[in-house]
Short mmCIF file of C-alpha atoms in Angstrom, two decimals:
data_model
loop_
_atom_site.label_atom_id
_atom_site.label_comp_id
_atom_site.label_asym_id
_atom_site.label_seq_id
_atom_site.Cartn_x
_atom_site.Cartn_y
_atom_site.Cartn_z
CA ILE C 7 -112.70 -43.44 107.49
CA ASN C 8 -112.43 -42.42 111.08
CA SER C 9 -113.60 -39.74 113.47
CA SER C 10 -112.29 -38.49 116.77
CA GLY C 11 -112.77 -40.91 119.65
CA ASN C 12 -113.59 -40.37 123.28
CA GLY C 13 -112.74 -43.66 125.00
CA PRO C 14 -109.27 -44.36 126.38
CA GLY C 15 -107.67 -47.30 124.60
CA HIS C 16 -110.71 -48.98 123.09
CA SER C 17 -111.92 -48.05 119.62
CA THR C 18 -115.52 -48.41 118.54
CA ILE C 19 -117.12 -48.72 115.11
CA VAL C 20 -119.88 -46.19 115.55
CA TYR C 21 -121.36 -46.59 112.06
CA ALA C 22 -120.96 -49.00 109.14
CA GLN C 23 -122.32 -48.95 105.61
CA SER C 24 -121.50 -50.90 102.46
CA PHE C 25 -121.39 -49.09 99.14
CA VAL C 26 -120.73 -52.38 97.34
CA PRO C 27 -123.94 -53.71 95.76
CA GLY C 28 -125.00 -57.05 97.21
CA GLU C 29 -122.35 -57.18 99.95
CA SER C 30 -122.70 -56.61 103.67
CA VAL C 31 -120.45 -54.34 105.71
CA ASP C 32 -118.22 -57.34 106.56
CA ASP C 33 -114.68 -57.07 105.19
CA HIS C 34 -114.27 -60.22 103.11
CA TYR C 35 -111.14 -58.88 101.38
CA GLY C 36 -109.35 -57.91 104.60
CA HIS C 37 -107.51 -54.77 103.51
CA GLY C 38 -109.77 -52.34 105.36
CA THR C 39 -109.56 -54.36 108.57
CA HIS C 40 -105.76 -54.42 108.35
CA VAL C 41 -105.61 -50.64 107.94
CA ALA C 42 -108.18 -50.07 110.70
CA GLY C 43 -106.00 -52.12 113.06
CA ILE C 44 -102.95 -50.02 112.22
CA ILE C 45 -104.97 -46.92 113.04
CA ALA C 46 -106.98 -48.03 116.05
CA GLY C 47 -105.89 -51.46 117.36
CA ASP C 48 -106.02 -51.52 121.17
CA GLY C 49 -103.39 -54.24 121.68
CA SER C 50 -105.79 -56.75 123.23
CA ASN C 51 -104.71 -59.51 120.80
CA SER C 52 -101.08 -59.21 121.96
CA SER C 53 -101.61 -58.75 125.69
CA GLY C 54 -100.87 -61.30 128.38
CA PRO C 55 -98.10 -63.63 129.56
CA ASN C 56 -97.67 -65.27 126.15
CA TYR C 57 -96.55 -62.03 124.51
CA GLN C 58 -93.35 -60.02 124.88
CA ASN C 59 -94.78 -56.81 123.45
CA VAL C 60 -98.18 -55.15 123.33
CA ILE C 61 -98.75 -54.12 119.72
CA HIS C 62 -101.33 -51.39 119.32
CA GLY C 63 -102.39 -48.94 116.66
CA ILE C 64 -101.39 -45.31 116.25
CA ALA C 65 -104.60 -43.97 117.80
CA PRO C 66 -106.19 -46.54 120.13
CA GLY C 67 -109.47 -45.17 121.39
CA VAL C 68 -110.45 -43.39 118.20
CA ASN C 69 -113.99 -43.96 116.94
CA LEU C 70 -114.19 -45.62 113.53
CA ILE C 71 -116.70 -45.29 110.73
CA ASN C 72 -116.64 -48.17 108.28
CA LEU C 73 -117.63 -47.08 104.78
CA LYS C 74 -116.96 -50.20 102.73
CA VAL C 75 -116.04 -49.65 99.07
CA LEU C 76 -113.94 -52.74 98.22
CA ASP C 77 -115.68 -55.96 97.26
CA LYS C 78 -114.52 -59.44 98.27
CA LYS C 79 -111.91 -59.37 95.49
CA GLY C 80 -110.58 -55.93 96.40
CA ARG C 81 -112.29 -54.13 93.53
CA SER C 82 -114.30 -50.91 93.51
CA THR C 83 -115.53 -48.13 91.23
CA ASP C 84 -115.18 -44.37 91.23
CA ALA C 85 -118.92 -44.10 91.87
CA GLN C 86 -118.78 -46.24 95.02
CA VAL C 87 -115.82 -44.34 96.46
CA ILE C 88 -117.36 -40.96 95.67
CA GLN C 89 -120.64 -42.00 97.31
CA ALA C 90 -118.73 -42.90 100.48
CA ILE C 91 -116.84 -39.59 100.45
CA ASP C 92 -120.07 -37.66 99.94
CA TRP C 93 -121.65 -39.55 102.85
CA ALA C 94 -118.75 -38.54 105.10
CA ILE C 95 -119.14 -34.89 104.11
CA GLN C 96 -122.90 -34.92 104.67
CA ASN C 97 -122.52 -36.59 108.09
CA LYS C 98 -119.39 -34.76 109.24
CA ALA C 99 -121.12 -32.85 112.04
CA GLN C 100 -123.21 -35.75 113.34
CA TYR C 101 -120.23 -38.12 113.73
CA ASN C 102 -117.51 -35.51 114.30
CA ILE C 103 -115.63 -36.78 111.25
CA LYS C 104 -112.14 -35.30 111.12
CA VAL C 105 -110.17 -37.69 108.92
CA ILE C 106 -110.86 -39.77 105.82
CA ASN C 107 -108.30 -42.52 105.28
CA MET C 108 -108.12 -43.95 101.75
CA SER C 109 -105.64 -46.80 101.46
CA ILE C 110 -106.82 -47.35 97.91
CA GLY C 111 -106.11 -45.87 94.51
CA ARG C 112 -106.27 -46.29 90.76
CA GLY C 113 -104.38 -45.10 87.71
CA VAL C 114 -104.25 -41.46 86.64
CA TYR C 115 -106.14 -40.90 83.39
CA GLU C 116 -106.64 -37.13 83.45
CA SER C 117 -105.61 -33.98 85.27
CA ASP C 118 -106.37 -33.73 88.97
CA LYS C 119 -108.36 -30.63 88.03
CA THR C 120 -110.97 -32.76 86.25
CA ASP C 121 -110.57 -36.27 87.71
CA PRO C 122 -113.83 -37.13 89.56
CA LEU C 123 -112.01 -38.87 92.44
CA CYS C 124 -109.71 -35.89 92.92
CA GLN C 125 -112.63 -33.49 92.86
CA ALA C 126 -114.43 -35.61 95.48
CA VAL C 127 -111.49 -35.59 97.91
CA GLU C 128 -111.02 -31.85 97.37
CA LYS C 129 -114.67 -31.36 98.29
CA ALA C 130 -114.06 -33.25 101.55
CA TRP C 131 -110.88 -31.28 102.28
CA LEU C 132 -112.66 -27.97 101.70
CA ALA C 133 -115.41 -29.17 104.05
CA GLY C 134 -112.82 -29.39 106.82
CA ILE C 135 -111.94 -33.09 106.68
CA THR C 136 -108.29 -34.10 106.49
CA VAL C 137 -107.92 -36.62 103.64
CA VAL C 138 -105.05 -39.11 103.83
CA VAL C 139 -104.39 -41.20 100.71
CA ALA C 140 -101.93 -43.96 99.88
CA ALA C 141 -99.32 -43.08 97.26
CA GLY C 142 -99.69 -46.45 95.56
CA ASN C 143 -97.58 -49.53 94.86
CA GLY C 144 -96.08 -48.61 91.48
CA GLY C 145 -92.50 -48.05 92.61
CA ARG C 146 -91.23 -51.04 90.64
CA TYR C 147 -92.72 -49.88 87.33
CA ALA C 148 -89.72 -50.40 85.07
CA LYS C 149 -90.57 -48.00 82.23
CA THR C 150 -90.27 -44.94 84.48
CA ASN C 151 -88.09 -46.42 87.25
CA GLY C 152 -91.13 -45.98 89.47
CA TYR C 153 -91.49 -42.24 88.90
CA PHE C 154 -94.84 -40.71 87.85
CA THR C 155 -96.69 -43.63 89.47
CA ILE C 156 -98.66 -41.87 92.24
CA ASP C 157 -102.23 -43.22 92.17
CA ALA C 158 -105.41 -41.13 92.03
CA PRO C 159 -106.67 -39.54 94.21
CA GLY C 160 -103.26 -39.34 95.91
CA ASN C 161 -102.15 -37.18 92.99
CA ASP C 162 -104.38 -34.35 94.18
CA PRO C 163 -102.42 -31.41 95.64
CA LEU C 164 -104.82 -30.86 98.55
CA VAL C 165 -104.65 -34.32 100.15
CA LEU C 166 -101.91 -35.82 102.31
CA THR C 167 -100.32 -38.53 100.18
CA VAL C 168 -98.35 -41.14 102.11
CA GLY C 169 -95.54 -43.30 100.76
CA ALA C 170 -94.04 -46.38 102.41
CA MET C 171 -90.61 -46.78 103.99
CA ASN C 172 -88.70 -49.71 105.47
CA THR C 173 -87.45 -49.21 109.04
CA LYS C 174 -85.23 -52.33 108.81
CA SER C 175 -87.02 -53.39 112.03
CA THR C 176 -84.99 -50.96 114.13
CA ALA C 177 -85.96 -47.89 116.15
CA ASP C 178 -82.97 -45.98 114.71
CA ARG C 179 -84.04 -43.74 111.84
CA SER C 180 -80.56 -43.61 110.30
CA ASP C 181 -81.07 -46.92 108.46
CA ASP C 182 -84.57 -46.15 107.14
CA VAL C 183 -85.02 -46.49 103.37
CA MET C 184 -87.90 -46.25 100.97
CA THR C 185 -89.62 -49.50 100.08
CA SER C 186 -89.07 -50.65 96.52
CA TYR C 187 -92.80 -50.84 95.80
CA SER C 188 -93.86 -47.39 97.03
CA SER C 189 -95.00 -45.09 94.21
CA LYS C 190 -92.89 -42.07 93.36
CA GLY C 191 -93.75 -38.60 92.15
CA PRO C 192 -94.08 -36.23 90.56
CA THR C 193 -97.65 -36.94 89.56
CA PHE C 194 -98.37 -37.97 86.00
CA GLY C 195 -99.49 -35.06 83.83
CA ASP C 196 -99.76 -32.35 86.49
CA HIS C 197 -96.24 -32.84 87.94
CA VAL C 198 -97.28 -32.24 91.55
CA VAL C 199 -94.52 -33.10 94.05
CA LYS C 200 -95.67 -36.24 95.90
CA PRO C 201 -95.75 -38.08 98.28
CA ASP C 202 -96.14 -35.54 101.06
CA LEU C 203 -94.74 -37.85 103.73
CA VAL C 204 -93.73 -41.45 104.30
CA ALA C 205 -94.50 -43.93 107.06
CA PRO C 206 -93.36 -47.49 107.89
CA GLY C 207 -94.82 -49.92 105.36
CA ASN C 208 -92.92 -53.19 105.78
CA LYS C 209 -93.67 -55.97 108.30
CA ILE C 210 -96.54 -54.07 109.88
CA PHE C 211 -98.54 -56.06 112.43
CA SER C 212 -102.30 -55.60 112.57
CA ILE C 213 -105.48 -57.42 113.45
CA GLN C 214 -106.80 -60.29 111.35
CA VAL C 215 -110.18 -60.65 109.67
#
């Protein structure tokens, strides 16, 4: 989860809280740190004479808020995620929270109109926070050829659901293709057209834990 930053090039974690019982705010699983680097990495780990390119995140300088919901094995619960979302809503003004990033998801078991995760992200969206959610990694699901595999809460019509594409390691967009693993819509049950957009998802450099 991140908020708007005010420092040129150097991101800061302005607040951190763990919603995982018995675990500190440290990222023992590593997924959140990887995503945070993609968002806010300042390039300092790839700067200097030993490097050909400075690799930085999309928004270096943005302030970050770390609301940890994945345990050391990458597991979580609806309750933990919803608590983190509610915290962001309640503290939106204090920390100038503009975006919630959720590179997590789970299966769809009911309509987005009643799913508790979907209702939580809708609450954040209606509070003025842009919610960005991963589409999921079900694109290789053989029974449906990958269709109907968008994870919750990415199946909610209000959030921005992001799929993954392969740039073939070139700057030319003409050879871009979807990754085989990226989940495909429409959403299961509600048949909402998803994902809303795609972004590079193969061979992405980021910071290490």
